[in-house]
Every structure is written in C-alpha cells, then in structure tokens.
Short mmCIF file of C-alpha atoms in Angstrom, two decimals:
data_model
loop_
_atom_site.label_atom_id
_atom_site.label_comp_id
_atom_site.label_asym_id
_atom_site.label_seq_id
_atom_site.Cartn_x
_atom_site.Cartn_y
_atom_site.Cartn_z
CA MET A 16 24.20 20.49 -13.00
CA ASP A 17 27.55 20.04 -14.38
CA THR A 18 29.05 16.95 -15.63
CA TYR A 19 32.77 15.53 -15.32
CA PRO A 20 35.61 16.63 -17.90
CA SER A 21 35.82 13.55 -19.33
CA TYR A 22 34.53 10.03 -18.91
CA LYS A 23 35.39 5.93 -19.95
CA ASP A 24 33.52 3.24 -20.72
CA SER A 25 32.75 1.52 -17.96
CA GLY A 26 32.06 -1.75 -19.85
CA VAL A 27 28.82 -2.13 -18.04
CA GLU A 28 25.87 -1.48 -20.00
CA TRP A 29 23.01 -0.44 -17.39
CA ILE A 30 26.15 1.58 -15.70
CA GLY A 31 27.02 3.08 -18.99
CA ASP A 32 30.26 5.76 -19.11
CA ILE A 33 31.69 6.88 -15.46
CA PRO A 34 33.93 9.42 -14.95
CA SER A 35 37.85 8.95 -16.00
CA GLY A 36 39.16 9.00 -12.47
CA TRP A 37 36.61 6.30 -11.35
CA ASP A 38 37.52 2.74 -11.33
CA LEU A 39 34.40 0.32 -11.61
CA VAL A 40 35.53 -3.04 -9.39
CA LYS A 41 33.12 -5.86 -8.51
CA VAL A 42 31.24 -5.65 -4.97
CA LYS A 43 33.77 -8.54 -3.72
CA ASN A 44 36.75 -6.30 -3.67
CA LEU A 45 34.96 -3.91 -1.33
CA PHE A 46 33.44 -5.75 0.95
CA THR A 47 33.79 -9.14 3.02
CA PHE A 48 30.50 -11.22 3.61
CA SER A 49 28.55 -13.07 6.19
CA LYS A 50 24.90 -13.11 7.21
CA GLY A 51 23.02 -12.70 10.76
CA SER A 52 21.65 -15.29 13.16
CA GLY A 53 17.73 -16.18 13.57
CA ILE A 54 15.50 -13.66 15.20
CA SER A 55 11.96 -13.56 14.60
CA LYS A 56 9.34 -11.36 15.49
CA LYS A 57 8.09 -13.45 18.49
CA ASP A 58 11.48 -12.38 19.58
CA ILE A 59 10.70 -8.98 19.88
CA GLU A 60 10.78 -7.43 23.27
CA LYS A 61 9.05 -4.19 23.98
CA GLU A 62 12.02 -3.90 27.17
CA GLY A 63 14.08 -5.89 25.80
CA SER A 64 17.60 -5.45 27.00
CA SER A 65 19.21 -5.40 23.29
CA ASN A 66 18.94 -3.48 19.96
CA CYS A 67 18.30 -5.64 17.06
CA ILE A 68 17.58 -5.57 13.53
CA LEU A 69 14.97 -8.18 11.27
CA TYR A 70 15.55 -8.30 7.73
CA GLY A 71 12.15 -7.06 6.87
CA GLU A 72 12.45 -4.03 8.41
CA LEU A 73 15.33 -3.11 6.01
CA PHE A 74 12.25 -2.57 3.59
CA THR A 75 10.01 -1.56 5.75
CA ARG A 76 10.51 0.83 8.72
CA PHE A 77 13.77 1.83 7.07
CA LYS A 78 12.87 1.71 3.65
CA ASN A 79 13.29 5.69 3.14
CA PHE A 80 16.81 5.67 5.08
CA ASN A 81 20.42 5.42 3.81
CA VAL A 82 21.57 5.28 7.21
CA ILE A 83 19.42 3.30 9.68
CA PRO A 84 18.80 5.44 12.31
CA ASP A 85 19.18 4.92 16.35
CA ASP A 86 15.38 3.49 16.81
CA PHE A 87 15.91 -0.20 16.94
CA SER A 88 13.65 -2.86 17.86
CA LYS A 89 14.49 -4.90 21.29
CA THR A 90 14.98 -8.33 22.14
CA ASN A 91 16.31 -10.36 25.08
CA LEU A 92 17.88 -12.52 22.91
CA LYS A 93 22.15 -12.99 23.46
CA ASP A 94 24.84 -14.59 21.64
CA LYS A 95 23.58 -13.78 18.22
CA ILE A 96 25.54 -12.01 15.50
CA VAL A 97 25.84 -8.47 16.00
CA SER A 98 27.28 -5.40 14.48
CA ASN A 99 30.60 -3.47 15.17
CA GLY A 100 29.31 0.10 13.73
CA ASN A 101 31.04 -0.19 10.03
CA GLU A 102 28.30 -2.22 7.42
CA LEU A 103 26.13 -2.53 4.85
CA LEU A 104 22.59 -4.55 6.01
CA ILE A 105 20.71 -6.34 2.75
CA PRO A 106 17.76 -8.30 3.21
CA GLY A 107 18.14 -11.63 1.81
CA SER A 108 14.50 -12.17 1.08
CA THR A 109 11.41 -10.56 0.53
CA THR A 110 7.65 -11.91 0.13
CA THR A 111 6.88 -8.91 -2.11
CA THR A 112 9.26 -8.35 -4.64
CA SER A 113 12.89 -8.81 -5.76
CA VAL A 114 13.03 -4.79 -5.84
CA ASP A 115 12.52 -4.97 -2.43
CA LEU A 116 15.53 -6.96 -1.87
CA CYS A 117 18.14 -4.13 -2.97
CA ASN A 118 17.24 -1.84 0.21
CA CYS A 119 20.63 -2.05 1.21
CA LYS A 120 21.58 0.19 4.29
CA THR A 121 24.21 1.80 6.13
CA LEU A 122 24.80 0.93 10.10
CA LYS A 123 26.87 2.95 12.07
CA HIS A 124 25.65 1.41 15.28
CA SER A 125 27.74 -1.17 17.31
CA GLY A 126 26.07 -4.17 19.24
CA VAL A 127 23.22 -4.26 17.19
CA GLN A 128 22.03 -7.78 16.85
CA LEU A 129 21.47 -8.91 12.89
CA GLY A 130 18.31 -10.96 12.15
CA GLY A 131 18.83 -14.13 10.18
CA ASP A 132 18.21 -13.29 6.64
CA ILE A 133 20.29 -10.21 6.39
CA ILE A 134 23.52 -10.19 4.67
CA ILE A 135 25.87 -8.38 5.69
CA LEU A 136 29.08 -5.87 3.65
CA LYS A 137 32.11 -4.86 5.87
CA PRO A 138 34.74 -2.96 4.38
CA ARG A 139 37.86 -4.50 3.32
CA LYS A 140 39.85 -1.48 3.66
CA SER A 141 39.78 2.15 4.98
CA ASP A 142 38.88 4.27 1.60
CA ILE A 143 35.58 2.93 1.55
CA LYS A 144 32.38 5.35 2.63
CA ASN A 145 29.78 2.95 3.50
CA GLU A 146 26.66 5.41 2.55
CA PHE A 147 27.91 6.18 -0.98
CA TYR A 148 27.64 2.44 -1.75
CA SER A 149 24.21 1.75 0.17
CA TYR A 150 23.15 4.36 -2.09
CA TYR A 151 24.78 2.93 -5.22
CA ILE A 152 23.25 -0.53 -4.18
CA THR A 153 19.41 0.49 -3.43
CA THR A 154 19.28 2.44 -6.48
CA VAL A 155 21.54 1.62 -9.48
CA THR A 156 21.47 -2.33 -8.78
CA LYS A 157 17.99 -2.66 -9.16
CA PRO A 158 17.94 -4.72 -12.77
CA ASP A 159 20.94 -7.27 -11.31
CA PHE A 160 18.53 -8.02 -8.13
CA GLU A 161 15.38 -7.80 -9.90
CA MET A 162 17.54 -10.79 -12.33
CA ASN A 163 19.20 -12.92 -9.43
CA GLY A 164 16.28 -12.98 -7.16
CA ARG A 165 14.93 -16.24 -6.91
CA GLY A 166 11.79 -17.52 -5.94
CA VAL A 167 7.94 -17.14 -6.44
CA THR A 168 5.99 -16.96 -3.06
CA ILE A 169 9.69 -15.62 -1.28
CA HIS A 170 12.37 -13.83 -3.55
CA HIS A 171 15.90 -14.45 -2.27
CA ILE A 172 19.57 -13.03 -3.00
CA TYR A 173 22.48 -14.75 -2.26
CA PRO A 174 26.17 -13.12 -1.12
CA LYS A 175 27.21 -15.29 -4.08
CA GLN A 176 25.50 -12.87 -6.41
CA ILE A 177 26.02 -9.78 -4.97
CA ARG A 178 30.17 -10.33 -4.95
CA GLU A 179 29.39 -10.08 -8.56
CA ILE A 180 28.02 -6.71 -8.95
CA TYR A 181 29.45 -4.14 -10.54
CA THR A 182 29.73 -0.34 -8.67
CA PRO A 183 32.00 2.22 -9.61
CA VAL A 184 34.50 3.46 -7.01
CA PRO A 185 35.28 7.15 -6.72
CA PRO A 186 38.05 8.38 -4.70
CA LEU A 187 37.13 8.62 -0.89
CA HIS A 188 37.04 12.13 -0.70
CA GLU A 189 34.39 12.30 -3.55
CA GLN A 190 32.29 9.32 -2.01
CA GLN A 191 32.10 11.82 0.78
CA GLN A 192 30.85 14.70 -1.44
CA ILE A 193 28.58 12.33 -3.12
CA SER A 194 27.06 10.88 0.34
CA ASP A 195 26.76 14.53 1.83
CA TYR A 196 24.62 16.09 -1.19
CA LEU A 197 22.06 12.98 -1.84
CA ASP A 198 21.94 13.23 2.39
CA HIS A 199 20.63 16.96 1.62
CA LYS A 200 18.82 16.57 -1.86
CA THR A 201 17.16 13.23 -0.83
CA LEU A 202 16.02 14.55 2.90
CA ASN A 203 14.11 17.62 1.04
CA ILE A 204 12.42 15.22 -1.38
CA ASP A 205 11.26 13.13 1.08
CA THR A 206 10.28 15.85 3.26
CA LEU A 207 8.08 17.58 0.44
CA ILE A 208 6.81 13.38 -0.46
CA LYS A 209 6.07 13.00 3.44
CA LYS A 210 3.88 16.59 3.14
CA THR A 211 2.26 15.43 -0.14
CA GLU A 212 1.06 12.01 1.34
CA GLN A 213 -0.13 14.27 4.69
CA LYS A 214 -2.14 16.42 2.28
CA ILE A 215 -3.56 13.13 0.57
CA GLU A 216 -4.50 11.59 4.05
CA LEU A 217 -6.34 15.05 5.18
CA LEU A 218 -8.03 14.99 1.47
CA LYS A 219 -9.16 11.45 2.46
CA GLU A 220 -10.50 12.34 5.80
CA GLN A 221 -12.31 15.63 4.50
CA ARG A 222 -14.19 13.14 2.15
CA ILE A 223 -15.32 10.75 4.79
CA SER A 224 -16.28 13.86 7.04
CA LEU A 225 -18.09 15.11 4.49
CA ILE A 226 -20.13 11.61 3.00
CA SER A 227 -20.63 11.11 7.13
CA THR A 228 -22.36 14.10 7.64
CA THR A 229 -24.46 14.44 4.88
CA VAL A 230 -25.95 11.20 4.68
CA THR A 231 -27.23 11.69 8.70
CA LYS A 232 -27.42 15.46 8.48
CA GLY A 233 -28.69 16.53 4.74
CA LEU A 234 -27.83 19.86 3.00
CA ASN A 235 -29.66 22.15 5.04
CA SER A 236 -28.01 23.26 8.21
CA ASN A 237 -30.85 25.48 9.49
CA VAL A 238 -33.03 22.23 9.26
CA GLU A 239 -34.94 21.11 12.53
CA MET A 240 -33.58 18.21 14.02
CA LYS A 241 -34.97 15.29 16.02
CA ASP A 242 -33.23 12.20 18.22
CA SER A 243 -32.99 9.22 15.58
CA GLY A 244 -33.58 6.82 18.63
CA VAL A 245 -29.74 5.46 17.42
CA GLU A 246 -26.90 6.20 19.35
CA TRP A 247 -24.17 5.74 16.66
CA ILE A 248 -26.68 8.05 14.32
CA GLY A 249 -27.86 10.57 16.47
CA GLU A 250 -29.89 13.36 15.72
CA ILE A 251 -31.06 13.90 11.97
CA PRO A 252 -33.67 15.94 10.13
CA SER A 253 -37.17 16.23 11.56
CA GLY A 254 -38.59 14.96 8.01
CA TRP A 255 -36.52 11.94 7.69
CA SER A 256 -36.99 8.44 8.71
CA LEU A 257 -35.16 5.18 9.85
CA SER A 258 -35.42 1.80 8.56
CA LYS A 259 -33.49 -1.57 9.33
CA ILE A 260 -31.62 -2.83 6.22
CA LYS A 261 -33.50 -6.00 6.16
CA TYR A 262 -36.48 -3.79 5.32
CA LEU A 263 -35.49 -2.09 2.54
CA PRO A 264 -35.38 -4.70 -0.13
CA ASN A 265 -38.42 -5.39 -2.78
CA GLU A 266 -39.74 -8.82 -2.26
CA GLU A 267 -40.58 -9.44 -5.54
CA LYS A 268 -36.93 -9.36 -6.72
CA ASN A 269 -35.68 -11.75 -3.79
CA SER A 270 -33.66 -8.78 -2.92
CA PHE A 271 -31.51 -9.31 0.39
CA THR A 272 -29.79 -12.46 -0.13
CA ASP A 273 -26.26 -13.67 -0.35
CA GLY A 274 -24.44 -15.07 -3.24
CA ASP A 275 -23.81 -18.42 -4.10
CA TRP A 276 -21.24 -21.34 -2.37
CA ILE A 277 -18.78 -21.73 -4.98
CA GLU A 278 -15.80 -23.82 -4.36
CA SER A 279 -12.52 -23.94 -6.20
CA LYS A 280 -13.29 -26.80 -8.35
CA ASP A 281 -16.06 -24.96 -9.93
CA LEU A 282 -14.19 -22.58 -11.67
CA SER A 283 -13.01 -22.21 -14.97
CA ASP A 284 -11.00 -20.25 -17.11
CA SER A 285 -14.02 -18.53 -19.07
CA GLY A 286 -17.77 -18.10 -18.82
CA ILE A 287 -20.10 -16.13 -16.37
CA ARG A 288 -17.91 -14.24 -14.11
CA TYR A 289 -17.71 -14.91 -10.79
CA ILE A 290 -16.94 -11.47 -8.22
CA THR A 291 -15.71 -12.06 -4.77
CA SER A 292 -15.73 -9.54 -1.49
CA GLY A 293 -11.74 -8.54 -3.10
CA ASN A 294 -14.20 -6.80 -5.77
CA ILE A 295 -16.38 -4.91 -3.43
CA GLY A 296 -14.39 -1.21 -2.69
CA SER A 297 -15.58 1.03 0.10
CA GLY A 298 -18.37 2.61 -2.83
CA ASN A 299 -16.63 1.15 -5.83
CA TYR A 300 -15.84 -1.98 -7.53
CA LYS A 301 -12.20 -3.02 -7.71
CA GLU A 302 -11.18 -5.28 -11.19
CA GLN A 303 -9.14 -7.87 -9.91
CA GLY A 304 -8.95 -11.97 -10.03
CA SER A 305 -10.16 -13.52 -12.95
CA GLY A 306 -12.82 -16.13 -11.45
CA TYR A 307 -15.87 -17.88 -13.91
CA ILE A 308 -17.88 -20.88 -13.72
CA THR A 309 -19.32 -22.63 -16.89
CA GLU A 310 -23.32 -22.27 -17.74
CA GLU A 311 -23.63 -25.81 -16.34
CA THR A 312 -22.53 -24.82 -13.21
CA PHE A 313 -24.85 -21.87 -13.04
CA ASN A 314 -27.69 -23.92 -13.74
CA LYS A 315 -26.73 -27.11 -11.40
CA LEU A 316 -26.33 -24.54 -8.70
CA LYS A 317 -29.19 -22.55 -9.19
CA CYS A 318 -26.95 -19.67 -8.47
CA THR A 319 -28.27 -15.82 -8.63
CA GLU A 320 -27.44 -13.52 -11.30
CA LEU A 321 -26.51 -9.81 -10.84
CA PHE A 322 -26.92 -7.07 -13.36
CA PRO A 323 -25.33 -3.71 -13.84
CA GLY A 324 -26.69 -1.42 -11.34
CA ASP A 325 -26.76 -3.92 -8.18
CA LEU A 326 -25.87 -2.74 -4.92
CA VAL A 327 -23.85 -5.44 -3.71
CA MET A 328 -22.45 -5.30 0.14
CA SER A 329 -19.59 -7.10 1.77
CA ARG A 330 -19.83 -9.03 4.39
CA LEU A 331 -16.33 -10.10 5.27
CA PHE A 332 -13.25 -7.92 5.72
CA LEU A 333 -12.84 -4.71 6.64
CA PRO A 334 -14.74 -2.00 6.16
CA VAL A 335 -17.28 -5.22 6.61
CA GLY A 336 -20.76 -3.92 5.44
CA ARG A 337 -18.98 -1.90 2.69
CA SER A 338 -21.04 -1.61 -0.71
CA CYS A 339 -20.38 -1.02 -4.11
CA ILE A 340 -22.81 -0.63 -7.46
CA LEU A 341 -22.16 -3.28 -9.75
CA PRO A 342 -21.16 -1.43 -13.16
CA ASN A 343 -21.67 -3.29 -16.71
CA LEU A 344 -19.00 -6.02 -16.86
CA ASN A 345 -20.17 -6.92 -20.02
CA ASN A 346 -20.51 -10.36 -18.47
CA ARG A 347 -22.85 -12.53 -16.97
CA VAL A 348 -22.40 -12.19 -13.22
CA ILE A 349 -22.80 -13.68 -9.97
CA THR A 350 -21.17 -13.29 -6.94
CA ALA A 351 -19.59 -15.48 -3.98
CA VAL A 352 -21.60 -16.42 -0.61
CA ASP A 353 -19.69 -13.51 1.54
CA ASN A 354 -21.50 -10.66 -0.62
CA VAL A 355 -25.21 -9.56 -0.25
CA ILE A 356 -27.16 -8.47 -3.14
CA LEU A 357 -29.63 -5.85 -2.08
CA ARG A 358 -31.98 -4.31 -4.41
CA PRO A 359 -34.49 -1.87 -2.72
CA LYS A 360 -37.77 -0.97 -2.96
CA GLU A 361 -38.26 2.07 -5.50
CA CYS A 362 -38.41 4.91 -2.78
CA TYR A 363 -34.72 3.91 -2.11
CA SER A 364 -31.66 4.90 -4.11
CA ASN A 365 -29.30 2.62 -4.67
CA PHE A 366 -26.46 5.77 -5.02
CA PHE A 367 -28.00 7.51 -1.48
CA LEU A 368 -27.52 3.92 0.26
CA ASN A 369 -24.13 3.63 -1.19
CA PHE A 370 -22.68 6.75 0.41
CA PHE A 371 -24.74 5.39 3.21
CA PHE A 372 -22.93 1.84 3.27
CA ASN A 373 -19.25 3.54 3.15
CA SER A 374 -20.09 6.36 6.02
CA PHE A 375 -17.61 6.32 8.53
CA TYR A 376 -20.21 5.77 11.39
CA TYR A 377 -21.81 3.03 9.67
CA SER A 378 -18.66 1.63 9.06
CA GLU A 379 -17.65 1.29 12.59
CA HIS A 380 -20.69 0.22 13.85
CA SER A 381 -20.74 -2.67 11.91
CA LYS A 382 -17.33 -3.26 12.92
CA LEU A 383 -18.06 -3.42 16.24
CA ILE A 384 -20.95 -5.95 15.79
CA SER A 385 -18.69 -8.28 13.43
CA ARG A 386 -16.97 -11.46 14.45
CA GLY A 387 -13.76 -12.76 14.02
CA VAL A 388 -9.77 -11.36 14.28
CA THR A 389 -8.00 -12.82 11.28
CA LEU A 390 -11.17 -12.99 8.92
CA THR A 391 -13.89 -9.91 10.20
CA ARG A 392 -17.05 -10.98 9.13
CA ILE A 393 -20.55 -10.10 9.87
CA SER A 394 -23.88 -12.09 9.07
CA ARG A 395 -26.08 -11.20 6.80
CA GLY A 396 -28.88 -11.00 9.89
CA MET A 397 -26.86 -9.05 12.06
CA LEU A 398 -26.39 -7.13 9.03
CA GLY A 399 -30.00 -6.74 8.47
CA ASN A 400 -30.61 -5.23 11.47
CA VAL A 401 -28.44 -2.26 10.81
CA HIS A 402 -30.29 0.98 10.66
CA VAL A 403 -30.36 3.10 7.57
CA VAL A 404 -31.34 6.75 7.54
CA VAL A 405 -34.20 7.80 5.16
CA PRO A 406 -34.26 11.27 3.43
CA PRO A 407 -37.72 11.68 1.06
CA LEU A 408 -36.46 10.49 -2.23
CA GLN A 409 -36.07 13.75 -4.16
CA GLU A 410 -33.75 14.83 -1.13
CA GLN A 411 -31.48 11.51 -1.48
CA GLN A 412 -30.96 12.60 -5.43
CA GLN A 413 -30.33 16.15 -3.96
CA ILE A 414 -27.45 14.17 -1.51
CA VAL A 415 -25.93 12.01 -4.54
CA ASP A 416 -25.74 14.84 -6.84
CA TYR A 417 -24.19 16.84 -4.21
CA LEU A 418 -21.65 14.20 -3.13
CA ASP A 419 -20.89 13.30 -6.10
CA LYS A 420 -19.90 16.49 -7.25
CA GLU A 421 -18.10 17.15 -4.17
CA THR A 422 -16.02 13.84 -3.71
CA SER A 423 -15.31 13.88 -7.52
CA ARG A 424 -13.77 17.28 -6.68
CA ILE A 425 -11.92 15.59 -3.93
CA ASP A 426 -10.73 12.58 -5.45
CA LYS A 427 -9.26 14.81 -8.62
CA LEU A 428 -6.99 16.57 -6.01
CA VAL A 429 -5.90 12.94 -4.74
CA ASP A 430 -4.96 12.29 -7.58
CA ILE A 431 -3.12 14.69 -8.70
CA GLU A 432 -1.09 14.66 -5.22
CA SER A 433 -0.57 11.38 -6.19
CA LYS A 434 0.56 11.86 -9.19
CA ARG A 435 3.01 14.15 -7.68
CA ILE A 436 4.32 11.80 -5.20
CA VAL A 437 5.53 9.74 -8.33
CA LEU A 438 7.17 12.12 -10.23
CA LEU A 439 9.10 12.96 -6.53
CA LYS A 440 10.00 9.59 -6.48
CA GLU A 441 11.26 9.27 -9.96
CA TYR A 442 13.04 12.27 -9.47
CA ARG A 443 14.48 10.71 -6.60
CA GLN A 444 15.46 7.36 -8.00
CA SER A 445 16.88 9.45 -11.08
CA LEU A 446 18.95 12.20 -9.02
CA VAL A 447 20.65 9.54 -6.93
CA SER A 448 21.03 6.85 -9.79
CA ASP A 449 23.25 10.12 -12.40
CA ILE A 450 25.03 11.14 -9.17
CA VAL A 451 26.12 7.77 -7.83
CA THR A 452 27.10 6.36 -11.26
CA GLY A 453 29.03 10.43 -11.68
CA LYS A 454 26.78 11.17 -14.81
CA VAL A 455 26.56 14.68 -12.50
CA ASP A 456 29.53 16.10 -11.08
CA VAL A 457 28.37 17.73 -7.35
CA ARG A 458 31.94 18.20 -6.25
CA ASP A 459 31.42 21.93 -6.48
CA GLU A 460 27.74 21.95 -5.68
CA VAL A 461 26.66 24.81 -2.59
CA LEU A 462 24.35 22.50 -0.49
CA VAL A 463 21.43 25.20 0.60
#
C-alpha cells in the first residue's frame, strides 16, 4: 500500500503525522451532542410497535458493525428520543471495561428510539461522512476512552470528555473513499474470523462427541453390546458394568465428601489455599481467585485437605457435576462446600472418571436432575445416585491413553485457530487505524 505524498505533525502524540491536506480538529467542532432517553431490557417487546436501541447493544449485538443494520429491538414505549437517520451513537456506560465505551456506530435509520446512556452525535455540517468517524472513534480513540472512562463496577464516559477528543478531517470525497475501502476490507476479515470461529466450534463439538462415545461405547466398534438399563447411557459393551457414583469411593479415605463451609470472615491473604467451584473446569483445573485460610482456621473448622491427583467435582453452576484432577498447586489445599472430593477404589481410574464426568450425556442428565434457576445446583445425594459406566481397569487405561492423545490433538488445532483469530483482529485494528489516520493512502486502491 502507498503512503500520502507529504505529511505534517498532528501535534497529538497518539495520532502522529497526518497527510498535509487533512485538518485536525476536536470532535466538538464537527458534531453536536445529546443523549437518549430511558429504555431498559424490561421495555423490550418481541412484537413491539417501534424500533429501539439499548446502549448495551452498541458493544454486544452491534459490536462488529460500523453501520447499525436494520435489525432492531422492539418496544411499545412512546415519546422517547428518536433518530433522524444521520447520527453517531456511543454507549455512555458499560459494566465490562472502558474499551467498550468507544464502540461508536453509524445509524442511518430514522424514527428509532434511542435508549438512555446512548450519547448521540449529529453532524454540524454537510461535509461529514459519519461512517469515517465511527471507524475512527471505535479504533483510534481507545487510549482517550480508557483514560477518561470513570468508575469501578460500571465505567462511564461523558459528552464533555468526547468533545475534547482530536480527530483528523480528510476532504469529504476521501472520507467516502476510506469508508468504502474499509467496509470492503473489514467485511472480508470479519468473514474469515467468523469461518474460523465456526471451525473452532466444530472442533469442540468433535471433542465432546469423541469423549461421550468413547467412555460409553469403548474403542472396539465390533464388540458385542448389551442394554445398560439406563436410558441416557443406552447400550454398553457386554464386558462392562455400571455403578452409582456413591459406590465408587474408597471408604477408608473418607472419599465422597463435600468440601468445607468457609465464610468470608475466615479467609486470609496467605496460608492454606482455598479453591471454589470456579476453579473446577470441564475436565481441567482453572487457576482463578486467591482465597486462603490460616492453619488455625483449618484446625478449628476441622477442614478436609486435598492432595494432587484428587478428583474434585462441582455441584454448582453449569455444567453441574463437572470434574477435574487437582494439580500440584505447591500449597496445601482445601475446597468449598459446593465441591465434592471423590477418591475412588483402586479398580477405578481417576482419569477415566474425569473424562466420564465431563461427557455430554452425563452433563445433560446431571443438569436435568439439578435444582435452581439463577444458581444451578445438585445435592451430593442426587449426584451420588447418578450412574457411571465401568469398563475393566485395563480398558479404562486404554481409553484414557486414547482420549489423552486425541483430545490433545484437537486442543492444539483449537489453539492454532484461536491464535489465528487474535492475529486477524489485530490486523483489522491496525489496518483501520493506519487508514483513518492517513498512514496509508487507499484513494487509488481497487476493491476486489
């Protein structure tokens, strides 16, 4: 790609040089400002009479659009602030990070009701191409939005802060050329990202199917089968058996027990590591949180200590009943009451059980018998009555070896594709940034 024939210093460090024929002004010199009126999620009606936009939709459902598509939420509210078909919309707050505040979108539709906490920018004059400025604000002004965003739980940006942001001003025909070029290029990139995301989903589905089939049907597709007697399990190899989870434990090791009831007042900044249901991933341990208890609290509450290699199951949150093998955390460990410690008899492989407890049909069955709407939970008694397929120990190990190899292969492919998405998003960001600040000249580029 070419650069412009000559440049000048913009005077703004994070913008750098701009083409000599461009101006640089503050946003307040190009747009007037107003705000939307109160519309919340409870006001949305599937068959509502009016189109509307909630502020959160600007960084959720419309996040990957520069121009908002004709796909609006509906409401029956009246007498709200409505669009005239020539606005820029910026979310005034977000519960995530200040970066989401700079999701500026062009709205071309008139008569759309605009929700509260939407900052509305209307051009002061006719030589303004909204699409150019929504690309610019969304991509280049992140440092300003991150710096000026206020709040801890909820981040806010205000019109008075946006007014002072500097923006390049190319001639109108260049604004159009740049917008057209970026529409074309970002669509290609976004399409490739979407295809890559779909590939990742297919790989994940393949992984789930592989585990679910192997832990219930085995590795030999020609083996004689029998009815398991459990509807959600179906047929199993004739040499396999069934057991309920509550019959798996080694009784000598107190090995099917809930973790400990630890209150916030019992926690400290160091000592014995305290893990919760959030640390139990679907088959893997997730490092998050930083809870500890003291040795004194451990003794006082008569806590149960966990050890590397223990199988830990979560009774809380979906997928309920999921498990992981506890790794070596280089610390003494206890766990929350919503986790179950399972130490099975020697005829059961922890690693086989871990695959089984993260298989699809098991997870769906556990979900079906769980309780709760906001917090999905299963009791230890209900969990203990869930059936497990039990191959001979040698076959359990063969299955574990096979699944370790195959899931690792799939995981590597997912990792490769995930990194590809990161690179594509970084490329998209840098491409838009370079073009809207004039580092690259696309005036003579042919769209193909």
